[in-house]
XYZ file of C-alpha atoms in Angstrom:
404
model
C -37.435 248.354 224.378
C -38.159 250.768 221.405
C -35.213 250.304 219.006
C -34.656 252.415 215.969
C -32.281 251.230 212.897
C -31.395 253.863 210.402
C -30.508 251.743 207.241
C -29.326 253.679 204.221
C -27.758 251.497 201.670
C -28.722 248.740 198.964
C -31.369 246.306 199.115
C -29.000 243.822 200.328
C -27.823 245.941 203.095
C -31.418 246.739 204.416
C -32.343 243.097 204.226
C -29.694 242.212 206.813
C -31.031 244.799 209.286
C -34.391 243.596 208.487
C -33.611 240.012 209.452
C -32.202 241.548 212.779
C -35.411 243.679 213.283
C -37.593 240.519 212.879
C -35.479 238.754 215.468
C -35.755 241.714 217.853
C -39.450 241.992 217.363
C -40.107 238.272 217.977
C -38.243 238.856 221.265
C -40.823 241.483 222.243
C -39.074 244.584 221.245
C -40.695 247.396 219.332
C -38.431 247.979 216.290
C -38.685 250.827 213.584
C -36.514 250.706 210.428
C -35.816 253.781 208.637
C -34.599 253.806 204.953
C -35.015 255.098 201.400
C -38.746 255.363 200.782
C -38.649 252.631 197.955
C -37.790 250.193 200.616
C -41.046 250.512 202.460
C -43.077 247.673 200.803
C -40.163 245.196 201.455
C -39.765 246.251 205.123
C -43.524 246.396 205.963
C -44.126 242.906 204.417
C -42.417 241.531 207.461
C -44.605 243.421 209.731
C -41.748 246.033 210.969
C -42.875 249.562 211.169
C -41.052 251.905 208.406
C -40.294 255.559 208.158
C -38.690 257.151 205.074
C -35.253 258.751 205.532
C -33.224 260.410 203.100
C -33.408 260.612 199.313
C -35.571 258.007 197.297
C -32.438 256.661 195.493
C -31.532 253.252 194.357
C -28.139 252.973 195.521
C -27.368 249.755 193.610
C -27.972 251.866 190.453
C -25.883 254.823 191.657
C -23.079 252.663 192.604
C -23.197 250.825 189.017
C -22.838 254.401 187.443
C -19.692 255.195 189.654
C -18.171 251.851 188.542
C -18.673 252.761 184.900
C -16.773 256.116 185.236
C -14.071 255.046 187.658
C -10.687 254.189 186.102
C -9.420 252.424 189.393
C -10.610 250.538 192.449
C -9.895 253.463 194.618
C -11.667 255.958 192.312
C -14.811 253.905 192.355
C -14.567 253.396 196.320
C -14.216 257.303 196.525
C -17.174 257.742 194.254
C -19.303 255.361 196.199
C -18.219 257.127 199.451
C -19.415 260.454 198.067
C -22.806 259.101 197.291
C -23.396 257.570 200.576
C -22.161 260.792 202.301
C -24.511 262.853 200.359
C -27.356 260.611 201.231
C -26.355 260.616 204.788
C -26.261 264.446 204.957
C -29.744 264.722 203.236
C -31.229 262.166 205.645
C -30.074 263.551 208.889
C -33.217 265.654 209.899
C -35.233 262.422 209.097
C -32.792 260.135 211.163
C -33.261 262.549 214.060
C -37.123 262.120 214.034
C -36.615 258.375 213.617
C -34.537 257.987 216.691
C -36.041 260.815 219.004
C -38.351 258.207 221.146
C -36.047 255.267 220.801
C -34.458 253.665 223.908
C -31.447 252.192 221.552
C -30.211 253.046 218.220
C -28.395 250.444 216.108
C -26.069 252.367 214.099
C -25.340 250.365 210.921
C -22.082 249.544 209.214
C -22.155 252.780 207.111
C -22.336 254.586 210.637
C -25.414 256.442 209.381
C -26.963 257.915 212.413
C -23.621 258.025 214.594
C -23.751 261.644 214.594
C -27.552 261.930 215.562
C -27.209 259.427 218.537
C -24.715 262.075 220.111
C -26.872 265.080 219.320
C -29.875 263.417 220.997
C -27.976 261.555 223.709
C -29.194 258.207 222.742
C -27.689 254.695 223.749
C -26.273 253.110 220.696
C -24.434 250.041 219.412
C -22.823 249.822 216.246
C -22.284 247.241 213.417
C -19.169 246.653 211.485
C -19.133 245.127 208.012
C -15.381 245.576 207.555
C -13.275 243.815 210.419
C -10.308 245.625 209.364
C -11.726 248.925 210.757
C -11.820 247.515 214.364
C -8.666 248.725 216.126
C -6.242 246.303 217.768
C -3.731 247.483 220.404
C -0.757 245.526 218.949
C 2.196 248.051 218.251
C 4.224 247.752 214.961
C 7.302 245.558 215.323
C 9.654 248.057 213.599
C 9.865 251.640 211.939
C 8.712 250.576 208.606
C 5.555 248.726 210.117
C 5.097 251.949 212.187
C 5.077 254.103 208.966
C 2.708 251.761 207.057
C 0.405 251.813 210.209
C 0.323 255.497 210.438
C -0.282 255.922 206.589
C -3.026 253.245 206.648
C -4.799 254.951 209.565
C -4.530 258.295 207.898
C -6.086 256.855 204.667
C -8.908 255.180 206.559
C -9.662 258.352 208.662
C -9.867 260.261 205.482
C -12.283 257.879 203.552
C -14.534 256.960 206.642
C -14.296 259.422 209.539
C -14.150 262.842 207.674
C -17.443 262.479 205.942
C -19.183 262.087 209.519
C -17.110 265.059 210.731
C -18.466 267.221 208.079
C -22.098 266.398 209.293
C -20.991 266.949 212.878
C -19.806 270.254 212.018
C -23.173 271.082 210.688
C -24.838 269.897 213.819
C -22.686 271.829 215.908
C -21.050 268.763 217.460
C -17.393 268.298 218.220
C -15.332 266.248 215.763
C -14.403 262.704 216.298
C -10.674 262.824 216.918
C -9.885 259.403 217.524
C -10.276 257.948 214.243
C -12.567 255.024 213.206
C -12.459 253.912 216.882
C -14.540 257.096 217.843
C -17.324 255.724 215.546
C -17.631 252.470 217.211
C -19.727 251.886 220.342
C -17.996 251.081 223.515
C -20.989 249.274 224.640
C -21.394 246.693 221.831
C -20.196 246.509 218.302
C -21.633 243.433 216.419
C -19.615 241.783 213.671
C -22.456 239.851 211.600
C -20.276 237.379 209.863
C -19.687 233.663 210.096
C -16.666 233.043 212.890
C -15.601 230.479 210.190
C -15.305 233.153 207.493
C -13.905 235.804 209.989
C -12.457 234.274 213.149
C -12.603 236.793 216.031
C -9.247 238.512 216.601
C -7.849 237.765 220.144
C -6.670 241.308 220.460
C -10.003 243.013 219.835
C -11.690 244.827 222.732
C -14.468 242.571 224.415
C -17.226 244.673 223.130
C -16.564 243.521 219.441
C -18.639 240.379 219.035
C -18.714 238.169 216.047
C -22.169 236.737 215.798
C -22.716 234.923 212.484
C -24.534 236.052 209.408
C -28.007 237.513 209.668
C -30.376 235.412 207.361
C -33.972 235.465 206.857
C -36.439 233.656 204.596
C -38.754 235.408 202.212
C -42.553 235.926 203.183
C -44.277 232.718 203.110
C -46.450 233.563 200.010
C -43.324 233.568 197.706
C -43.370 230.775 195.192
C -41.050 229.988 192.331
C -42.144 230.161 188.827
C -42.992 226.971 187.115
C -40.445 227.875 184.491
C -37.572 228.024 187.039
C -38.562 224.721 188.600
C -38.684 222.870 185.142
C -35.306 224.505 184.322
C -33.604 223.290 187.341
C -35.088 219.778 187.050
C -34.634 219.323 183.395
C -30.913 220.186 183.088
C -27.553 219.241 184.599
C -25.401 220.930 185.887
C -27.148 224.245 186.687
C -25.166 227.084 188.207
C -26.248 230.390 189.594
C -24.830 233.721 188.521
C -25.155 236.737 190.638
C -22.690 239.520 189.720
C -24.881 242.329 190.890
C -27.428 244.477 188.884
C -26.617 245.200 185.290
C -28.186 248.244 183.621
C -29.248 248.953 180.033
C -27.461 252.276 179.770
C -24.204 250.458 180.816
C -21.762 249.415 178.132
C -19.570 247.615 180.703
C -22.801 245.588 181.966
C -23.494 244.451 178.393
C -19.837 243.489 177.753
C -19.621 241.525 180.905
C -22.902 239.863 180.243
C -21.722 238.793 176.798
C -18.528 237.387 178.290
C -20.699 235.355 180.951
C -22.812 233.942 178.136
C -19.748 232.690 176.218
C -18.223 231.303 179.393
C -21.265 229.325 180.200
C -21.345 227.840 176.720
C -17.587 227.041 176.940
C -17.985 225.334 180.297
C -20.878 223.332 178.993
C -23.259 224.226 181.951
C -26.616 225.734 182.375
C -27.159 228.895 184.309
C -29.956 230.697 186.278
C -28.924 234.343 186.302
C -29.985 237.116 188.584
C -29.843 241.025 187.983
C -30.249 241.010 184.150
C -33.799 242.559 184.069
C -32.573 245.899 182.557
C -30.301 244.361 179.760
C -31.831 240.835 178.776
C -33.733 242.253 175.814
C -30.522 243.931 174.502
C -28.830 240.354 174.495
C -29.158 237.076 172.699
C -30.000 234.827 175.702
C -29.322 231.276 174.618
C -31.627 228.311 175.893
C -29.060 227.132 178.320
C -29.452 230.523 180.253
C -32.635 231.541 182.283
C -32.642 235.199 183.277
C -34.787 235.537 186.571
C -35.832 238.198 188.977
C -36.449 238.322 192.758
C -35.690 234.685 193.467
C -34.326 234.345 197.125
C -30.945 233.282 197.433
C -31.708 230.837 200.314
C -34.118 229.061 198.078
C -32.081 228.998 194.618
C -28.557 228.508 195.659
C -28.831 225.182 197.366
C -30.448 223.849 194.326
C -27.525 224.539 192.035
C -24.089 223.190 191.776
C -22.116 226.350 191.954
C -22.417 230.113 192.466
C -20.598 232.597 190.208
C -20.685 235.924 192.102
C -18.932 239.208 192.558
C -17.461 238.708 196.042
C -19.795 241.113 197.869
C -20.845 240.606 201.567
C -24.292 239.605 200.921
C -23.936 237.121 198.237
C -20.740 235.637 199.720
C -22.627 234.962 202.797
C -25.461 233.244 200.858
C -23.082 231.313 198.938
C -21.401 230.126 202.037
C -24.631 229.124 203.455
C -25.839 227.251 200.524
C -23.133 224.375 200.729
C -21.903 224.644 196.996
C -18.627 225.996 195.743
C -18.095 229.661 194.474
C -16.303 231.314 191.531
C -15.590 234.859 192.449
C -15.259 237.579 189.547
C -14.606 240.815 191.364
C -15.963 243.994 190.127
C -14.344 247.453 190.636
C -15.778 248.300 194.161
C -15.193 245.010 195.748
C -12.213 244.119 197.819
C -10.909 240.636 197.632
C -11.194 239.899 201.240
C -14.126 237.522 201.031
C -12.917 236.066 197.814
C -9.596 235.346 199.337
C -11.194 233.783 202.391
C -13.430 231.320 200.243
C -10.282 230.159 198.553
C -8.522 229.811 201.809
C -11.377 227.637 203.026
C -11.145 225.542 199.928
C -14.505 226.184 198.583
C -13.587 228.393 195.661
C -10.561 228.718 193.178
C -8.540 231.971 193.333
C -10.736 234.808 192.386
C -10.918 236.552 188.966
C -9.745 240.312 189.002
C -12.074 242.684 187.297
C -9.502 243.267 184.269
C -9.222 239.450 183.834
C -12.788 238.582 183.563
C -12.787 236.885 180.126
C -14.896 234.019 178.756
C -12.025 231.537 178.899
C -10.840 232.420 182.272
C -14.416 232.262 183.732
C -15.070 228.839 181.912
C -11.870 227.315 183.217
C -12.744 228.574 186.957
C -16.347 227.028 186.496
C -15.065 223.742 185.174
C -12.274 223.463 188.177
C -14.865 224.150 190.799
C -17.401 221.559 189.321
C -14.962 218.956 188.937
C -13.249 219.152 192.307
C -14.811 216.659 194.655
C -12.831 217.947 197.674
C -14.003 221.542 196.866
C -17.604 220.259 196.895
C -17.200 218.419 200.103
C -15.657 221.527 201.835
C -18.408 223.723 200.613
C -21.068 221.266 201.907
C -19.320 221.356 205.363
C -19.055 225.109 205.361
C -22.713 225.511 204.419
C -23.752 223.114 207.554
C -21.691 225.266 209.882
C -22.970 228.518 208.694
C -26.605 227.376 208.886
C -26.193 226.270 212.480
C -24.921 229.613 213.783
C -27.936 231.495 214.576
C -26.466 234.947 214.023
C -29.710 236.882 214.679
C -30.464 234.924 217.721
C -27.029 235.637 219.254
C -27.032 239.410 218.249
C -30.576 239.706 220.041
C -29.225 238.095 223.034
C -26.137 240.352 223.238
C -28.212 243.540 222.672
C -30.686 242.547 225.567
C -27.703 241.623 227.833
C -25.702 245.242 227.340
C -29.117 246.933 227.687
C -30.423 245.229 230.890
């Protein structure tokens, strides 16, 4: 079966679909990934054919710029949505070429390609990264709940569906008139989360299937540096910090980095930090912090005692898999859904909102997580459960089943 995956997004986004593509290829299918041109080397290093689609932009950098300018979470979200919409509109001709010969198109969580599959009359399945977008048939219990439900639906349709209808108008396609539900596949909608993190809603339609996270290791030739290996062996306790990419032209990035440096000092720990490549020469990095680049989470996180991260989907999955506790410091464009779930499972203290991200608060949260035997035990149990789930394997089986 020829399968096309149009994957516009950040490197973390594309990496998840790359894991699925490798699983499908090993099952005997022909898979092509389309993404921003600079993703080519990463995709092809796993033997997956690649075609460039859309603008060659680093969406992580673009999203960071949006965060800098936004004054609120909603403003940041709208800004990010506009960037994705612009990329989607520009990519449409390339997406049509990618999908033209495919037997199946896997429409990603951004719904890139959803209009093109209708234009080309292609079989498709969807992927959902926000369970709240999956409709449930339950009716509100009273008038107030009905009002809230209608308001929430109107907001979601405005944020999610309208950009796709704009593209559909350009392609002379009829608009989607049933809200987010119109974007989702009625054949199969994959939810690539651990069922421990996101238990399936019993009221979902049967095509919505929670399969587990999509993980993959780095190519075999990857090796950690001697400096990193010595740092991990020589110091105790070592934590990992992954708050997203920080950029040198960002005052906010420098401000947060300095707060993190102070928090690490106050907590009395050592730290391996990812994402500071652009800013580390503008900082005074103490010897108890080691900035690194390109170290796979699946290798690093099980070798530390704790992960300080931003609560994003990808890093939350990696932290859950690692078997160590988390401390979550949200940024302006992340919702607290995963941070709250980690706390509910007892593997993280309560999350730190973006406007409370101060050295003392961070240091206290780090100490709480490191000193809690119960939190460490629950994190180890969660990691074992997540590692056994086989999300890619389940997704491949379901895709083959619905297409047979």
